[in-house]
Amino acid sequence: MGEHEGREQQGEPRFSGGSVDVWDLARLRRTLRGKVALRGLSRLLDGLPAQPDREVDWQLAGETDSLGRRHLTLRAHAVVTLECQRCLGPLDLPLDVENRLQLVETEAELETEEQVDDDPDAPDCVAGSAHFDALSLVEDELILALPYVPKHEVCPSLPKPLEAAEDNDTGRPSPFAVLAELKKD
């Protein structure tokens, strides 16, 4: 498949690097799937080390709830190479994103929703369009998934920490033993 190509399965809409009508996607409860070359997401890669040839798998599912509100559920998976901030070595980090977004009609409605939204469990809102740029949304969500300080759980290039001696008794009296004796007086 091409750099920005999706696939059509069982009546799912086709996507070929352009735009998608998210209103139809939600109304028809369709799912759009695709792959994009990681190197094609320039905002995501800005400031990151050189990346091997990899792809981002993504899926955008539309739905309309019982109140008539339209939603998108985005899922994306990518592996990016970052620089570990402990050992400064390469770190291949899997990014798995899943986010449910409520579609609103206009940018003005989007701003109103953000001001009124007091529920932390409420979905984020995004302005819908008949010419919605799905890849920009995928890239935005992957950028938000990047860690602030990337690091290995255990850095492979750092020396192992010294083990604390189990028996600290070296046969010498502690210099603080004298203080303990003075305190008794």
PDB file of C-alpha atoms in Angstrom:
ATOM      1  CA  MET A   1       0.000   0.000   0.000  1.00  0.00           C
ATOM      2  CA  GLY A   2       1.051   3.569  -0.559  1.00  0.00           C
ATOM      3  CA  GLU A   3       2.316   6.018   1.989  1.00  0.00           C
ATOM      4  CA  HIS A   4      -1.137   7.319   2.989  1.00  0.00           C
ATOM      5  CA  GLU A   5      -3.368   4.513   1.905  1.00  0.00           C
ATOM      6  CA  GLY A   6      -6.283   2.920   3.690  1.00  0.00           C
ATOM      7  CA  ARG A   7      -8.164  -0.209   2.811  1.00  0.00           C
ATOM      8  CA  GLU A   8     -11.818  -0.839   2.222  1.00  0.00           C
ATOM      9  CA  GLN A   9     -13.355  -3.831   3.962  1.00  0.00           C
ATOM     10  CA  GLN A  10     -17.014  -4.853   3.957  1.00  0.00           C
ATOM     11  CA  GLY A  11     -18.452  -1.463   3.051  1.00  0.00           C
ATOM     12  CA  GLU A  12     -15.908   0.614   4.929  1.00  0.00           C
ATOM     13  CA  PRO A  13     -15.046   3.968   3.351  1.00  0.00           C
ATOM     14  CA  ARG A  14     -11.908   4.282   1.298  1.00  0.00           C
ATOM     15  CA  PHE A  15      -9.184   6.668   2.288  1.00  0.00           C
ATOM     16  CA  SER A  16      -6.297   7.552   0.024  1.00  0.00           C
ATOM     17  CA  GLY A  17      -4.353  10.299   1.747  1.00  0.00           C
ATOM     18  CA  GLY A  18      -6.904  13.064   1.309  1.00  0.00           C
ATOM     19  CA  SER A  19      -9.854  13.834   3.483  1.00  0.00           C
ATOM     20  CA  VAL A  20     -12.719  11.859   4.947  1.00  0.00           C
ATOM     21  CA  ASP A  21     -16.301  12.904   5.653  1.00  0.00           C
ATOM     22  CA  VAL A  22     -16.489  12.249   9.411  1.00  0.00           C
ATOM     23  CA  TRP A  23     -20.207  13.089   9.461  1.00  0.00           C
ATOM     24  CA  ASP A  24     -20.887  10.124   7.155  1.00  0.00           C
ATOM     25  CA  LEU A  25     -18.413   8.009   9.085  1.00  0.00           C
ATOM     26  CA  ALA A  26     -20.371   8.628  12.320  1.00  0.00           C
ATOM     27  CA  ARG A  27     -23.845   8.488  10.770  1.00  0.00           C
ATOM     28  CA  LEU A  28     -23.146   5.183   9.028  1.00  0.00           C
ATOM     29  CA  ARG A  29     -21.114   3.775  11.958  1.00  0.00           C
ATOM     30  CA  ARG A  30     -18.222   2.976   9.648  1.00  0.00           C
ATOM     31  CA  THR A  31     -14.586   2.270  10.387  1.00  0.00           C
ATOM     32  CA  LEU A  32     -11.666   3.538   8.383  1.00  0.00           C
ATOM     33  CA  ARG A  33      -8.332   1.713   8.653  1.00  0.00           C
ATOM     34  CA  GLY A  34      -5.004   2.623   7.215  1.00  0.00           C
ATOM     35  CA  LYS A  35      -1.242   2.661   7.375  1.00  0.00           C
ATOM     36  CA  VAL A  36       1.052   5.614   6.932  1.00  0.00           C
ATOM     37  CA  ALA A  37       4.832   5.683   6.725  1.00  0.00           C
ATOM     38  CA  LEU A  38       6.296   7.063   9.936  1.00  0.00           C
ATOM     39  CA  ARG A  39       8.608   9.283   7.881  1.00  0.00           C
ATOM     40  CA  GLY A  40       5.492  11.012   6.488  1.00  0.00           C
ATOM     41  CA  LEU A  41       4.562  12.430   9.910  1.00  0.00           C
ATOM     42  CA  SER A  42       7.028  15.324  10.002  1.00  0.00           C
ATOM     43  CA  ARG A  43       5.575  17.072  13.069  1.00  0.00           C
ATOM     44  CA  LEU A  44       5.868  13.856  15.090  1.00  0.00           C
ATOM     45  CA  LEU A  45       9.473  13.317  14.004  1.00  0.00           C
ATOM     46  CA  ASP A  46      10.596  16.908  14.578  1.00  0.00           C
ATOM     47  CA  GLY A  47      13.434  16.786  17.126  1.00  0.00           C
ATOM     48  CA  LEU A  48      13.598  12.979  17.233  1.00  0.00           C
ATOM     49  CA  PRO A  49      16.617  10.918  16.153  1.00  0.00           C
ATOM     50  CA  ALA A  50      16.688   9.269  12.723  1.00  0.00           C
ATOM     51  CA  GLN A  51      13.937   6.672  12.378  1.00  0.00           C
ATOM     52  CA  PRO A  52      14.048   3.306  10.630  1.00  0.00           C
ATOM     53  CA  ASP A  53      11.437   2.619   7.945  1.00  0.00           C
ATOM     54  CA  ARG A  54       8.316   1.870   9.952  1.00  0.00           C
ATOM     55  CA  GLU A  55       4.591   2.279   9.545  1.00  0.00           C
ATOM     56  CA  VAL A  56       1.842   3.635  11.752  1.00  0.00           C
ATOM     57  CA  ASP A  57      -1.300   1.488  11.884  1.00  0.00           C
ATOM     58  CA  TRP A  58      -4.432   3.502  12.578  1.00  0.00           C
ATOM     59  CA  GLN A  59      -8.175   3.104  12.737  1.00  0.00           C
ATOM     60  CA  LEU A  60     -10.917   5.732  12.911  1.00  0.00           C
ATOM     61  CA  ALA A  61     -14.403   4.508  13.864  1.00  0.00           C
ATOM     62  CA  GLY A  62     -17.503   6.680  13.739  1.00  0.00           C
ATOM     63  CA  GLU A  63     -20.668   6.343  15.780  1.00  0.00           C
ATOM     64  CA  THR A  64     -23.763   8.269  16.804  1.00  0.00           C
ATOM     65  CA  ASP A  65     -24.994   7.856  20.388  1.00  0.00           C
ATOM     66  CA  SER A  66     -28.622   7.661  21.571  1.00  0.00           C
ATOM     67  CA  LEU A  67     -28.695  11.454  22.064  1.00  0.00           C
ATOM     68  CA  GLY A  68     -27.644  12.067  18.465  1.00  0.00           C
ATOM     69  CA  ARG A  69     -24.093  13.153  19.338  1.00  0.00           C
ATOM     70  CA  ARG A  70     -21.513  11.970  16.851  1.00  0.00           C
ATOM     71  CA  HIS A  71     -18.214  10.498  17.992  1.00  0.00           C
ATOM     72  CA  LEU A  72     -14.947   9.264  16.547  1.00  0.00           C
ATOM     73  CA  THR A  73     -12.781   6.644  18.199  1.00  0.00           C
ATOM     74  CA  LEU A  74      -9.165   6.791  17.098  1.00  0.00           C
ATOM     75  CA  ARG A  75      -6.743   3.928  17.626  1.00  0.00           C
ATOM     76  CA  ALA A  76      -3.155   4.114  16.461  1.00  0.00           C
ATOM     77  CA  HIS A  77       0.002   2.079  16.957  1.00  0.00           C
ATOM     78  CA  ALA A  78       3.541   3.108  16.111  1.00  0.00           C
ATOM     79  CA  VAL A  79       7.062   2.393  17.295  1.00  0.00           C
ATOM     80  CA  VAL A  80       9.341   5.423  17.443  1.00  0.00           C
ATOM     81  CA  THR A  81      13.025   5.620  18.268  1.00  0.00           C
ATOM     82  CA  LEU A  82      13.791   8.127  21.011  1.00  0.00           C
ATOM     83  CA  GLU A  83      16.913   9.002  22.979  1.00  0.00           C
ATOM     84  CA  CYS A  84      16.944   7.598  26.523  1.00  0.00           C
ATOM     85  CA  GLN A  85      17.555  10.452  28.929  1.00  0.00           C
ATOM     86  CA  ARG A  86      19.497   8.228  31.354  1.00  0.00           C
ATOM     87  CA  CYS A  87      22.013   6.515  29.090  1.00  0.00           C
ATOM     88  CA  LEU A  88      21.566   8.643  25.925  1.00  0.00           C
ATOM     89  CA  GLY A  89      21.195   5.443  23.906  1.00  0.00           C
ATOM     90  CA  PRO A  90      18.448   4.625  21.420  1.00  0.00           C
ATOM     91  CA  LEU A  91      15.085   3.599  22.840  1.00  0.00           C
ATOM     92  CA  ASP A  92      12.434   1.952  20.647  1.00  0.00           C
ATOM     93  CA  LEU A  93       9.170   2.977  22.260  1.00  0.00           C
ATOM     94  CA  PRO A  94       5.797   1.560  21.231  1.00  0.00           C
ATOM     95  CA  LEU A  95       3.056   4.196  21.178  1.00  0.00           C
ATOM     96  CA  ASP A  96      -0.481   2.870  21.520  1.00  0.00           C
ATOM     97  CA  VAL A  97      -3.195   5.486  21.342  1.00  0.00           C
ATOM     98  CA  GLU A  98      -6.928   5.181  21.862  1.00  0.00           C
ATOM     99  CA  ASN A  99      -9.090   8.280  22.185  1.00  0.00           C
ATOM    100  CA  ARG A 100     -12.810   8.928  21.857  1.00  0.00           C
ATOM    101  CA  LEU A 101     -13.681  12.344  20.465  1.00  0.00           C
ATOM    102  CA  GLN A 102     -17.028  14.085  20.194  1.00  0.00           C
ATOM    103  CA  LEU A 103     -17.677  15.838  16.896  1.00  0.00           C
ATOM    104  CA  VAL A 104     -18.984  19.404  16.976  1.00  0.00           C
ATOM    105  CA  GLU A 105     -20.248  21.438  14.020  1.00  0.00           C
ATOM    106  CA  THR A 106     -18.077  24.566  14.214  1.00  0.00           C
ATOM    107  CA  GLU A 107     -14.924  25.990  15.781  1.00  0.00           C
ATOM    108  CA  ALA A 108     -17.149  28.351  17.830  1.00  0.00           C
ATOM    109  CA  GLU A 109     -19.042  25.362  19.241  1.00  0.00           C
ATOM    110  CA  LEU A 110     -15.711  23.727  20.007  1.00  0.00           C
ATOM    111  CA  GLU A 111     -14.642  26.718  22.111  1.00  0.00           C
ATOM    112  CA  THR A 112     -18.016  26.734  23.913  1.00  0.00           C
ATOM    113  CA  GLU A 113     -17.731  23.011  24.687  1.00  0.00           C
ATOM    114  CA  GLU A 114     -14.240  23.509  26.138  1.00  0.00           C
ATOM    115  CA  GLN A 115     -15.421  26.342  28.410  1.00  0.00           C
ATOM    116  CA  VAL A 116     -18.475  24.438  29.691  1.00  0.00           C
ATOM    117  CA  ASP A 117     -16.831  21.036  30.090  1.00  0.00           C
ATOM    118  CA  ASP A 118     -16.459  20.368  33.820  1.00  0.00           C
ATOM    119  CA  ASP A 119     -16.657  16.580  33.529  1.00  0.00           C
ATOM    120  CA  PRO A 120     -13.146  15.073  33.392  1.00  0.00           C
ATOM    121  CA  ASP A 121     -14.605  11.877  31.880  1.00  0.00           C
ATOM    122  CA  ALA A 122     -16.278  13.727  28.998  1.00  0.00           C
ATOM    123  CA  PRO A 123     -14.673  13.062  25.618  1.00  0.00           C
ATOM    124  CA  ASP A 124     -12.510  15.712  24.012  1.00  0.00           C
ATOM    125  CA  CYS A 125     -14.220  17.611  21.213  1.00  0.00           C
ATOM    126  CA  VAL A 126     -13.046  18.144  17.662  1.00  0.00           C
ATOM    127  CA  ALA A 127     -14.617  20.184  14.886  1.00  0.00           C
ATOM    128  CA  GLY A 128     -15.998  17.803  12.290  1.00  0.00           C
ATOM    129  CA  SER A 129     -15.917  18.346   8.566  1.00  0.00           C
ATOM    130  CA  ALA A 130     -16.839  16.717   5.298  1.00  0.00           C
ATOM    131  CA  HIS A 131     -13.129  17.145   4.441  1.00  0.00           C
ATOM    132  CA  PHE A 132     -11.560  16.038   7.734  1.00  0.00           C
ATOM    133  CA  ASP A 133      -7.802  15.409   7.759  1.00  0.00           C
ATOM    134  CA  ALA A 134      -7.608  12.052   9.550  1.00  0.00           C
ATOM    135  CA  LEU A 135      -3.806  11.823   9.312  1.00  0.00           C
ATOM    136  CA  SER A 136      -3.379  15.130  11.144  1.00  0.00           C
ATOM    137  CA  LEU A 137      -5.537  13.750  13.951  1.00  0.00           C
ATOM    138  CA  VAL A 138      -3.456  10.550  14.047  1.00  0.00           C
ATOM    139  CA  GLU A 139      -0.252  12.603  14.167  1.00  0.00           C
ATOM    140  CA  ASP A 140      -1.626  14.910  16.892  1.00  0.00           C
ATOM    141  CA  GLU A 141      -2.567  11.974  19.112  1.00  0.00           C
ATOM    142  CA  LEU A 142       0.826  10.291  18.647  1.00  0.00           C
ATOM    143  CA  ILE A 143       2.594  13.548  19.545  1.00  0.00           C
ATOM    144  CA  LEU A 144       0.521  13.743  22.730  1.00  0.00           C
ATOM    145  CA  ALA A 145       1.517  10.143  23.561  1.00  0.00           C
ATOM    146  CA  LEU A 146       5.263  10.895  23.491  1.00  0.00           C
ATOM    147  CA  PRO A 147       6.780  10.822  26.987  1.00  0.00           C
ATOM    148  CA  TYR A 148       8.243  14.026  28.374  1.00  0.00           C
ATOM    149  CA  VAL A 149      11.363  12.183  29.588  1.00  0.00           C
ATOM    150  CA  PRO A 150      11.860   8.964  27.618  1.00  0.00           C
ATOM    151  CA  LYS A 151      13.964   6.328  29.363  1.00  0.00           C
ATOM    152  CA  HIS A 152      14.566   2.607  29.446  1.00  0.00           C
ATOM    153  CA  GLU A 153      13.166   0.746  32.424  1.00  0.00           C
ATOM    154  CA  VAL A 154      16.670  -0.672  32.814  1.00  0.00           C
ATOM    155  CA  CYS A 155      19.308   0.967  30.647  1.00  0.00           C
ATOM    156  CA  PRO A 156      21.356  -1.673  28.827  1.00  0.00           C
ATOM    157  CA  SER A 157      24.529   0.422  28.670  1.00  0.00           C
ATOM    158  CA  LEU A 158      24.746   1.598  32.287  1.00  0.00           C
ATOM    159  CA  PRO A 159      26.703  -0.394  34.870  1.00  0.00           C
ATOM    160  CA  LYS A 160      24.663  -2.372  37.341  1.00  0.00           C
ATOM    161  CA  PRO A 161      24.200  -0.617  40.676  1.00  0.00           C
ATOM    162  CA  LEU A 162      26.527  -1.727  43.437  1.00  0.00           C
ATOM    163  CA  GLU A 163      24.897  -4.118  45.828  1.00  0.00           C
ATOM    164  CA  ALA A 164      24.751  -2.932  49.405  1.00  0.00           C
ATOM    165  CA  ALA A 165      26.894  -5.136  51.572  1.00  0.00           C
ATOM    166  CA  GLU A 166      24.710  -7.461  53.610  1.00  0.00           C
ATOM    167  CA  ASP A 167      27.164  -7.459  56.477  1.00  0.00           C
ATOM    168  CA  ASN A 168      28.398  -3.966  57.247  1.00  0.00           C
ATOM    169  CA  ASP A 169      30.328  -5.148  60.300  1.00  0.00           C
ATOM    170  CA  THR A 170      33.957  -4.379  59.480  1.00  0.00           C
ATOM    171  CA  GLY A 171      35.217  -4.972  62.986  1.00  0.00           C
ATOM    172  CA  ARG A 172      35.804  -1.274  63.653  1.00  0.00           C
ATOM    173  CA  PRO A 173      33.725   0.564  66.185  1.00  0.00           C
ATOM    174  CA  SER A 174      31.355   3.120  64.787  1.00  0.00           C
ATOM    175  CA  PRO A 175      32.526   6.722  65.240  1.00  0.00           C
ATOM    176  CA  PHE A 176      29.035   7.463  66.472  1.00  0.00           C
ATOM    177  CA  ALA A 177      29.315   4.953  69.305  1.00  0.00           C
ATOM    178  CA  VAL A 178      31.256   7.580  71.266  1.00  0.00           C
ATOM    179  CA  LEU A 179      28.398  10.030  70.780  1.00  0.00           C
ATOM    180  CA  ALA A 180      25.937   7.422  72.003  1.00  0.00           C
ATOM    181  CA  GLU A 181      27.984   7.023  75.176  1.00  0.00           C
ATOM    182  CA  LEU A 182      28.072  10.811  75.716  1.00  0.00           C
ATOM    183  CA  LYS A 183      24.331  11.009  75.243  1.00  0.00           C
ATOM    184  CA  LYS A 184      23.774   8.457  78.038  1.00  0.00           C
ATOM    185  CA  ASP A 185      25.460  10.757  80.552  1.00  0.00           C
TER     186      ASP A 185
END
